[in-house]
XYZ file of C-alpha atoms in Angstrom:
411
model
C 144.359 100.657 111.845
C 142.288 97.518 113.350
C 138.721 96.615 112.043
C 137.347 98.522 114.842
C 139.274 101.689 114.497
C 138.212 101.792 110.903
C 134.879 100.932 111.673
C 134.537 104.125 113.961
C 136.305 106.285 111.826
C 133.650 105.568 108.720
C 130.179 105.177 111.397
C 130.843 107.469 113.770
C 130.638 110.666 111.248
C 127.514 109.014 109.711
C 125.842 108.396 113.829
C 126.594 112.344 114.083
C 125.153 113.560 111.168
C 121.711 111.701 111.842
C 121.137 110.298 108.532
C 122.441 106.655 108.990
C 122.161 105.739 112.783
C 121.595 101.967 112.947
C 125.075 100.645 112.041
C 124.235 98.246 114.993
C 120.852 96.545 115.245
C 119.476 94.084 117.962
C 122.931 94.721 120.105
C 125.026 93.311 116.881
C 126.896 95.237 114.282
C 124.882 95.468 110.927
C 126.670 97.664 109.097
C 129.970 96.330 107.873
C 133.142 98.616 107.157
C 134.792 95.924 105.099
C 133.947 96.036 101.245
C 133.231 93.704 98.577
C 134.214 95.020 94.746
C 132.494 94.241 91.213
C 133.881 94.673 88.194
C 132.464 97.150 85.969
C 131.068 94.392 83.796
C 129.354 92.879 86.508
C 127.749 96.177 87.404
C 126.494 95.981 83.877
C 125.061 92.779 84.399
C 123.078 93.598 87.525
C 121.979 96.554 85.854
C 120.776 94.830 82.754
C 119.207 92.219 84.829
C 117.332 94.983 87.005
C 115.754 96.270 84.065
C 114.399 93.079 81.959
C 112.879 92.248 84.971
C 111.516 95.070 86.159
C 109.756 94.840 82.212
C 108.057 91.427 83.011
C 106.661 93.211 86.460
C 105.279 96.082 84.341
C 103.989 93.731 81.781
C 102.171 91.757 84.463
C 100.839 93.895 86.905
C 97.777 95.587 84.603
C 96.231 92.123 84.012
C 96.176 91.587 87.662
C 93.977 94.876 87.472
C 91.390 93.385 85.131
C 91.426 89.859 87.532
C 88.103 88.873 89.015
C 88.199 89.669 93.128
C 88.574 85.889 93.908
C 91.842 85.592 91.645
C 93.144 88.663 93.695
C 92.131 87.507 97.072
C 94.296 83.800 95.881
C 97.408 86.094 95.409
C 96.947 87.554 98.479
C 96.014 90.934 98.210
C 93.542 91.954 101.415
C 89.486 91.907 100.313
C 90.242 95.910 101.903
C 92.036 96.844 99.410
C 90.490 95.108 96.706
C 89.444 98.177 94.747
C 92.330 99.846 95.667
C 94.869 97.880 93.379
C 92.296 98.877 90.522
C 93.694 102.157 89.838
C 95.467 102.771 86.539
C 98.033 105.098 86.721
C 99.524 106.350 83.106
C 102.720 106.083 84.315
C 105.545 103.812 82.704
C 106.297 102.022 85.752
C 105.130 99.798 88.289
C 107.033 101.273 91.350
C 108.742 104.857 92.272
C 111.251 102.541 94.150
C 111.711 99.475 94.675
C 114.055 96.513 94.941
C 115.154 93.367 93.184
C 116.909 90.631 95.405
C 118.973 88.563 92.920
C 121.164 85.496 93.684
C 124.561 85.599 91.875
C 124.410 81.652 91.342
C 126.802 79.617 88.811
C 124.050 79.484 86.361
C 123.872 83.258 86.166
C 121.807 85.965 87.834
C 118.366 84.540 89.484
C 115.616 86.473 91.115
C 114.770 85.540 94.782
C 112.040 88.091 95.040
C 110.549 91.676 94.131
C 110.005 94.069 97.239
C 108.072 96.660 95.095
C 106.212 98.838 97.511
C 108.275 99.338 101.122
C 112.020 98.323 99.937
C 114.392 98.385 103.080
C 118.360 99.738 102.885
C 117.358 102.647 100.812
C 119.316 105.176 102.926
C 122.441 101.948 102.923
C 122.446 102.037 99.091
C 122.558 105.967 97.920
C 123.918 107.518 100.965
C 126.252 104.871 103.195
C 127.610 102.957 100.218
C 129.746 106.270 98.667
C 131.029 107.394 102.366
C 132.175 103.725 102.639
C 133.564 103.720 98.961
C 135.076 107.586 99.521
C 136.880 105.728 102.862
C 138.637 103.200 101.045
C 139.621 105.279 97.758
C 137.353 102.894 95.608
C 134.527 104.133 92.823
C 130.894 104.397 94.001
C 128.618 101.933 91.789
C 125.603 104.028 92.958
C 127.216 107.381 92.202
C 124.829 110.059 91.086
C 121.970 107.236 91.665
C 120.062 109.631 94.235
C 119.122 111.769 90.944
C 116.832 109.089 89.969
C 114.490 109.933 92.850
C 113.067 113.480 91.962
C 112.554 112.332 88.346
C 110.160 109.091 89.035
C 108.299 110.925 92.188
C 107.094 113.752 89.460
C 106.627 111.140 87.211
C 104.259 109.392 89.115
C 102.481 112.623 90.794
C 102.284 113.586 86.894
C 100.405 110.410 86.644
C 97.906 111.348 89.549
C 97.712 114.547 88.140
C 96.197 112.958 84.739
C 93.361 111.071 86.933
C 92.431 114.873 88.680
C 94.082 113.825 91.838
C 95.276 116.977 94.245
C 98.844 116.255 94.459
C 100.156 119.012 97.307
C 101.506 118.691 100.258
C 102.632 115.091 100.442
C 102.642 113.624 103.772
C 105.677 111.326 103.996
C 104.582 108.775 106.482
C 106.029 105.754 108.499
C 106.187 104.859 111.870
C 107.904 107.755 113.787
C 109.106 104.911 116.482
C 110.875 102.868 114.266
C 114.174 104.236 113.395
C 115.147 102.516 110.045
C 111.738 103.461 108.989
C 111.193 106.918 109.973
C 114.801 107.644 108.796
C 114.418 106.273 105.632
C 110.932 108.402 104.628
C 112.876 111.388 105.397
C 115.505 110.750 103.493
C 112.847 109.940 100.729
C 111.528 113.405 101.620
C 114.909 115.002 101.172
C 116.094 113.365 97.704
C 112.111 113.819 96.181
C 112.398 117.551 95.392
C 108.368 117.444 96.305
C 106.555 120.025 98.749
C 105.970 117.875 101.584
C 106.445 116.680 105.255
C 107.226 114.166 107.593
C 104.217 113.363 109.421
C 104.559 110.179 112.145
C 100.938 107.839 110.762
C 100.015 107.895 114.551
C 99.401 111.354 113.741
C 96.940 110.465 110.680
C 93.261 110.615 111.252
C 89.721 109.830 109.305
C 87.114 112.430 109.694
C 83.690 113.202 107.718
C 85.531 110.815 104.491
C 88.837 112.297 104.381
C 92.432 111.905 105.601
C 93.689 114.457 107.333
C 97.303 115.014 110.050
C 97.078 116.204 113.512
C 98.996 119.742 113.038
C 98.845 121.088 116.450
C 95.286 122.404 117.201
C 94.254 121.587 113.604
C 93.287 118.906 111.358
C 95.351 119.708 107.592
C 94.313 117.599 104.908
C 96.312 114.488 103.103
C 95.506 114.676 99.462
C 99.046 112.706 98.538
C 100.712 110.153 100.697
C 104.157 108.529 100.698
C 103.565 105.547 103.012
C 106.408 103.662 104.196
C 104.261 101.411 105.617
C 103.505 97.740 103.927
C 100.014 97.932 103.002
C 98.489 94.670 103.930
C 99.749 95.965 107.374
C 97.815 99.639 106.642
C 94.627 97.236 105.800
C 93.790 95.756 109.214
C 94.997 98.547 111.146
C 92.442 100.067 113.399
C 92.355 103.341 116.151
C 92.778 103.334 119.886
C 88.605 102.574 119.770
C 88.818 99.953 117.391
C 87.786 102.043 114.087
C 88.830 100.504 110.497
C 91.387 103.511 110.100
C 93.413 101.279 107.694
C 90.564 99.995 105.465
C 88.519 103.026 105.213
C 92.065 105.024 103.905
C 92.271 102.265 101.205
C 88.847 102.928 100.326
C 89.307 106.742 100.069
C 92.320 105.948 98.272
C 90.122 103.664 95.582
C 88.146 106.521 95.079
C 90.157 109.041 94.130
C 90.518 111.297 97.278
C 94.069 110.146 98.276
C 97.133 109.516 96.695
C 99.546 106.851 97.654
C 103.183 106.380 96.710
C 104.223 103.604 96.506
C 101.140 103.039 94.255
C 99.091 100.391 94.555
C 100.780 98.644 91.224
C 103.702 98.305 93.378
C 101.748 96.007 96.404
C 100.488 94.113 93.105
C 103.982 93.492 92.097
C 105.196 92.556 95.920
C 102.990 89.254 96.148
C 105.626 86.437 95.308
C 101.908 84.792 94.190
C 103.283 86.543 90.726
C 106.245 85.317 90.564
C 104.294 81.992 90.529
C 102.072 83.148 88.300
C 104.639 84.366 85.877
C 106.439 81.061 85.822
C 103.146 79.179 84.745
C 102.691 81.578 81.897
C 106.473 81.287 80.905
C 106.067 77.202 81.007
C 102.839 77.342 79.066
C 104.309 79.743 76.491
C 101.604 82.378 76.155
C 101.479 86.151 77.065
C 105.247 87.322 76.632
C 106.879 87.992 73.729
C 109.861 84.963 72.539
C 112.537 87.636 74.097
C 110.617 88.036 77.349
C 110.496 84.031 77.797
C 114.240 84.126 77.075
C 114.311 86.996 79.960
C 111.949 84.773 82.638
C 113.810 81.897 81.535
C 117.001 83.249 82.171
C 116.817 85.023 85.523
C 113.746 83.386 87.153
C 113.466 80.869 89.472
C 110.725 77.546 89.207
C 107.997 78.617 91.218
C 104.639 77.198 92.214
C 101.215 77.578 94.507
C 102.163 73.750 95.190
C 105.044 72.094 96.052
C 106.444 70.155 92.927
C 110.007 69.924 93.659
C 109.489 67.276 96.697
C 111.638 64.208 95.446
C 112.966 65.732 93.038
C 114.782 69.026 94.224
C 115.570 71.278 96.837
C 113.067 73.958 97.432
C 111.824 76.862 99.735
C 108.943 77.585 100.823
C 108.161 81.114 101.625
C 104.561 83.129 102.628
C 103.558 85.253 99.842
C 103.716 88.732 101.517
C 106.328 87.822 103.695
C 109.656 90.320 104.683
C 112.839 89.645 105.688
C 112.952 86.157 105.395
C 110.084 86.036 108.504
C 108.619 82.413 108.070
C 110.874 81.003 105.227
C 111.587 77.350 105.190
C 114.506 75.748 103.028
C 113.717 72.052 101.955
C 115.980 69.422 100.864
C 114.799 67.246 97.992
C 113.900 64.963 100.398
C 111.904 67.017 102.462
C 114.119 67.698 105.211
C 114.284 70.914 106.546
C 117.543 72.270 105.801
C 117.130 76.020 107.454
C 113.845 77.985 109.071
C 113.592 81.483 110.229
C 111.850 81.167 113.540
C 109.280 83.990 112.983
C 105.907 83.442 113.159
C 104.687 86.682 111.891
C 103.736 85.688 108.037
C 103.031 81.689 109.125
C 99.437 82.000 108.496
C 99.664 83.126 104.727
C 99.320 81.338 101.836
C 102.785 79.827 100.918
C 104.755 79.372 97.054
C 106.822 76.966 96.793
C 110.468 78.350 94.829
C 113.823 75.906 93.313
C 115.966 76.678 95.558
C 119.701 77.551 94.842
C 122.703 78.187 97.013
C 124.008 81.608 97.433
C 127.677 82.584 96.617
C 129.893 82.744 99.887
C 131.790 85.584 100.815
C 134.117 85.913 103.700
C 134.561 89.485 105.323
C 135.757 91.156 108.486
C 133.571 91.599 110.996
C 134.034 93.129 114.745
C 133.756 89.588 116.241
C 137.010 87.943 113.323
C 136.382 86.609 110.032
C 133.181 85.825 108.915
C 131.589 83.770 105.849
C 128.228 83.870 105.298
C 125.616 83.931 101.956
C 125.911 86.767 100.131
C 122.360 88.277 98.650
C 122.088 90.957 96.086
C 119.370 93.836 96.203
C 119.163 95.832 92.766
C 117.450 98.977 93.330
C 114.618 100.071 90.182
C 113.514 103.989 90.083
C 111.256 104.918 88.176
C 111.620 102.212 85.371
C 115.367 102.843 85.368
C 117.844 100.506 86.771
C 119.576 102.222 90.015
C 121.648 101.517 92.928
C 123.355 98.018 94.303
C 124.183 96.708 97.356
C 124.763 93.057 99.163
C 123.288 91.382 102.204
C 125.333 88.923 103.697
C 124.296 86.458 106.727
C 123.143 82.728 106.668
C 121.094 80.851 104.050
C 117.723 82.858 104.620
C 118.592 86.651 104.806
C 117.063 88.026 107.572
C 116.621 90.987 109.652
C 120.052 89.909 111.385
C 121.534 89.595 107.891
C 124.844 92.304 107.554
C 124.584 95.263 105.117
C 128.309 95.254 103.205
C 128.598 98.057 101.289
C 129.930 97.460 97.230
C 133.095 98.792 94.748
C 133.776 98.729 91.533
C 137.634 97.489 91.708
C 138.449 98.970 87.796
């Protein structure tokens, strides 16, 4: 069987079934049928990574609560939804689900960055990765990983619950044109074991102070929403007429008469201001505990609000609530631009400034021959616990155009 036959033989099923249909996106294949195995110790070290970091995140985000409203505008977070990142849930985690991207790198495991609130390749990681493993008679990593879901969305409505929140129906919301999107917030609907629906956010509306859903002749209220939607997006968004739609569901969310999931700890957590700040309380040696530095030391990168690595060593610079590598710049230590994504869409933002290291290479098949390309790992957390793995693979900056290659365990 050639690379194409067995790449129709494992997508084709998954195209039918409706669950997984972007294998190919912008014209080019995406989803890879080759596989790259792990060793179970590896796993373990991923895993174990995922979740000391996903402790410094927790440990930060509630000071970032207490932060005067010009230290939260600096890291980035819209003057809309200011009051919005306020609320304290009780729950033991910053994020239902989210995502680490880690850089396997010959000094060890490094972060790159945290997409806590609107992680991508959800539906990749717990539902593609074990038809892909099943295909080529290898062990699923992220077997029974789906089973973290249902446990950290009660969790958190628990949470909601504790601040007098009405927590039924959920609308699960995202862009109803956008096929990764909508696809993935009803698979989110599927594997959260909540009461709730899909509901397109074209269909949302703001009357007399609350946020209801256009459901057919009727407006039906949205006490609890799962957004799929970034939220410094949600922010500036306005109606047809030019209404604040965006801002005035932050501020109804502030006080208390909606619900979000992802909650608004998790946009905290997203800024990659924090991982800036972060570094400058691991280098001044305050805040964590002497096993936390050892953590921060250990798996995260040098990062700054201003570039101190010019002269001295390569760098990146990336905007702080940028996505899929839109408006990242590598740097020599000279200066020199060594690789730029061309999008403009996150230019304007405020930029950090990260050491830059060189991600592992890893050569697979592809429909078009052999390909080698930088290989990118994304760690998912649920709920607090370490969950499912998968890689990215595509050039220096991983991008949009970047190839999803699905992960073994080889013993």
């Amino acid at each position: 069987m050639n690379y194409e036959e067995l790449r129709n033989s494992i997508y084709n099923p998954l195209r039918e079934e409706g669950i997984f249909t972007w294998d190919f996106m912008y014209e080019s294949e995406y989803a890879l049928a080759d596989i790259h195995l792990i060793t179970s110790v590896e796993h373990e070290q991923l895993q174990e990574a995922t979740d000391r970091l996903a402790r410094i995140f927790h440990k930060c985000y509630p000071v970032l609560q207490e932060a005067e409203d010009d230290f939260l505008l600096a890291m980035g977070i819209p003057a809309e939804a200011l009051q919005t990142v306020r609320i304290k849930l009780p729950a033991a985690f910053a994020t239902v689900y989210g995502a680490l991207d880690l850089a396997w790198t010959t000094d060890g495991i490094k972060l790159i960055e945290f997409n806590a609130d609107t992680p991508s390749l959800i539906v990749e990681a717990y539902y593609v990765n074990g038809h892909v493993c099943r295909h080529h008679g290898v062990i699923n990593p992220n077997e029974g990983c789906e089973q973290h879901f249902p446990l950290a969305f009660q969790r958190m409505l628990e949470g909601y619950g504790e601040l007098a929140y009405s927590t039924e129906p959920i609308a699960f919301c995202s862009l109803d044109w956008h096929e990764e999107d909508a696809a993935t917030t009803r698979y989110l609907l599927q594997q959260s074991g909540l009461n709730g629906r899909f509901v397109p956010l074209s269909d949302l509306r703001v009357y007399e102070d609350n946020l209801y859903f256009v459901d057919g002749d009727y407006l039906t209220p949205v006490p609890m929403m799962l957004r799929h939607h970034a939220l410094e997006k949600l922010a500036i968004e306005t109606d047809e007429d030019g209404y604040p739609t965006g801002a005035h569901t932050l501020d109804l969310i502030a006080r208390g008469k909606v619900g979000i999931i992802n909650p608004p700890s998790a946009f905290l957590c997203q800024t990659k201001a924090l991982l800036a700040l972060i570094w400058s309380l691991h280098e001044t040696g305050v805040f964590f505990s002497e096993e936390e530095h050892e953590w921060v030391a250990r798996y995260m990168l040098p990062t700054y609000f201003e570039n101190r690595f010019i002269g001295e060593h390569a760098y990146v610079e990336k905007p702080i609530y940028g996505r899929e590598g839109g408006s990242v710049t590598l740097y020599d230590a000279d200066g020199t631009i060594a690789e730029h994504n061309d999008s403009d869409e996150y230019c304007d933002q405020p930029m950090v400034y990260q050491k830059r290291v060189e991600l592992p290479q890893i050569t697979v098949q592809t429909l078009n021959g052999p390909y080698t390309g930088s290989a990118l790992w994304r760690s998912f957390i649920i709920g607090g616990t370490p969950s499912a793995v998968l890689l990215r693979l595509g050039n220096k900056i991983t991008g949009n155009e970047s190839f999803y290659l699905p992960v073994g365990l080889k013993d």
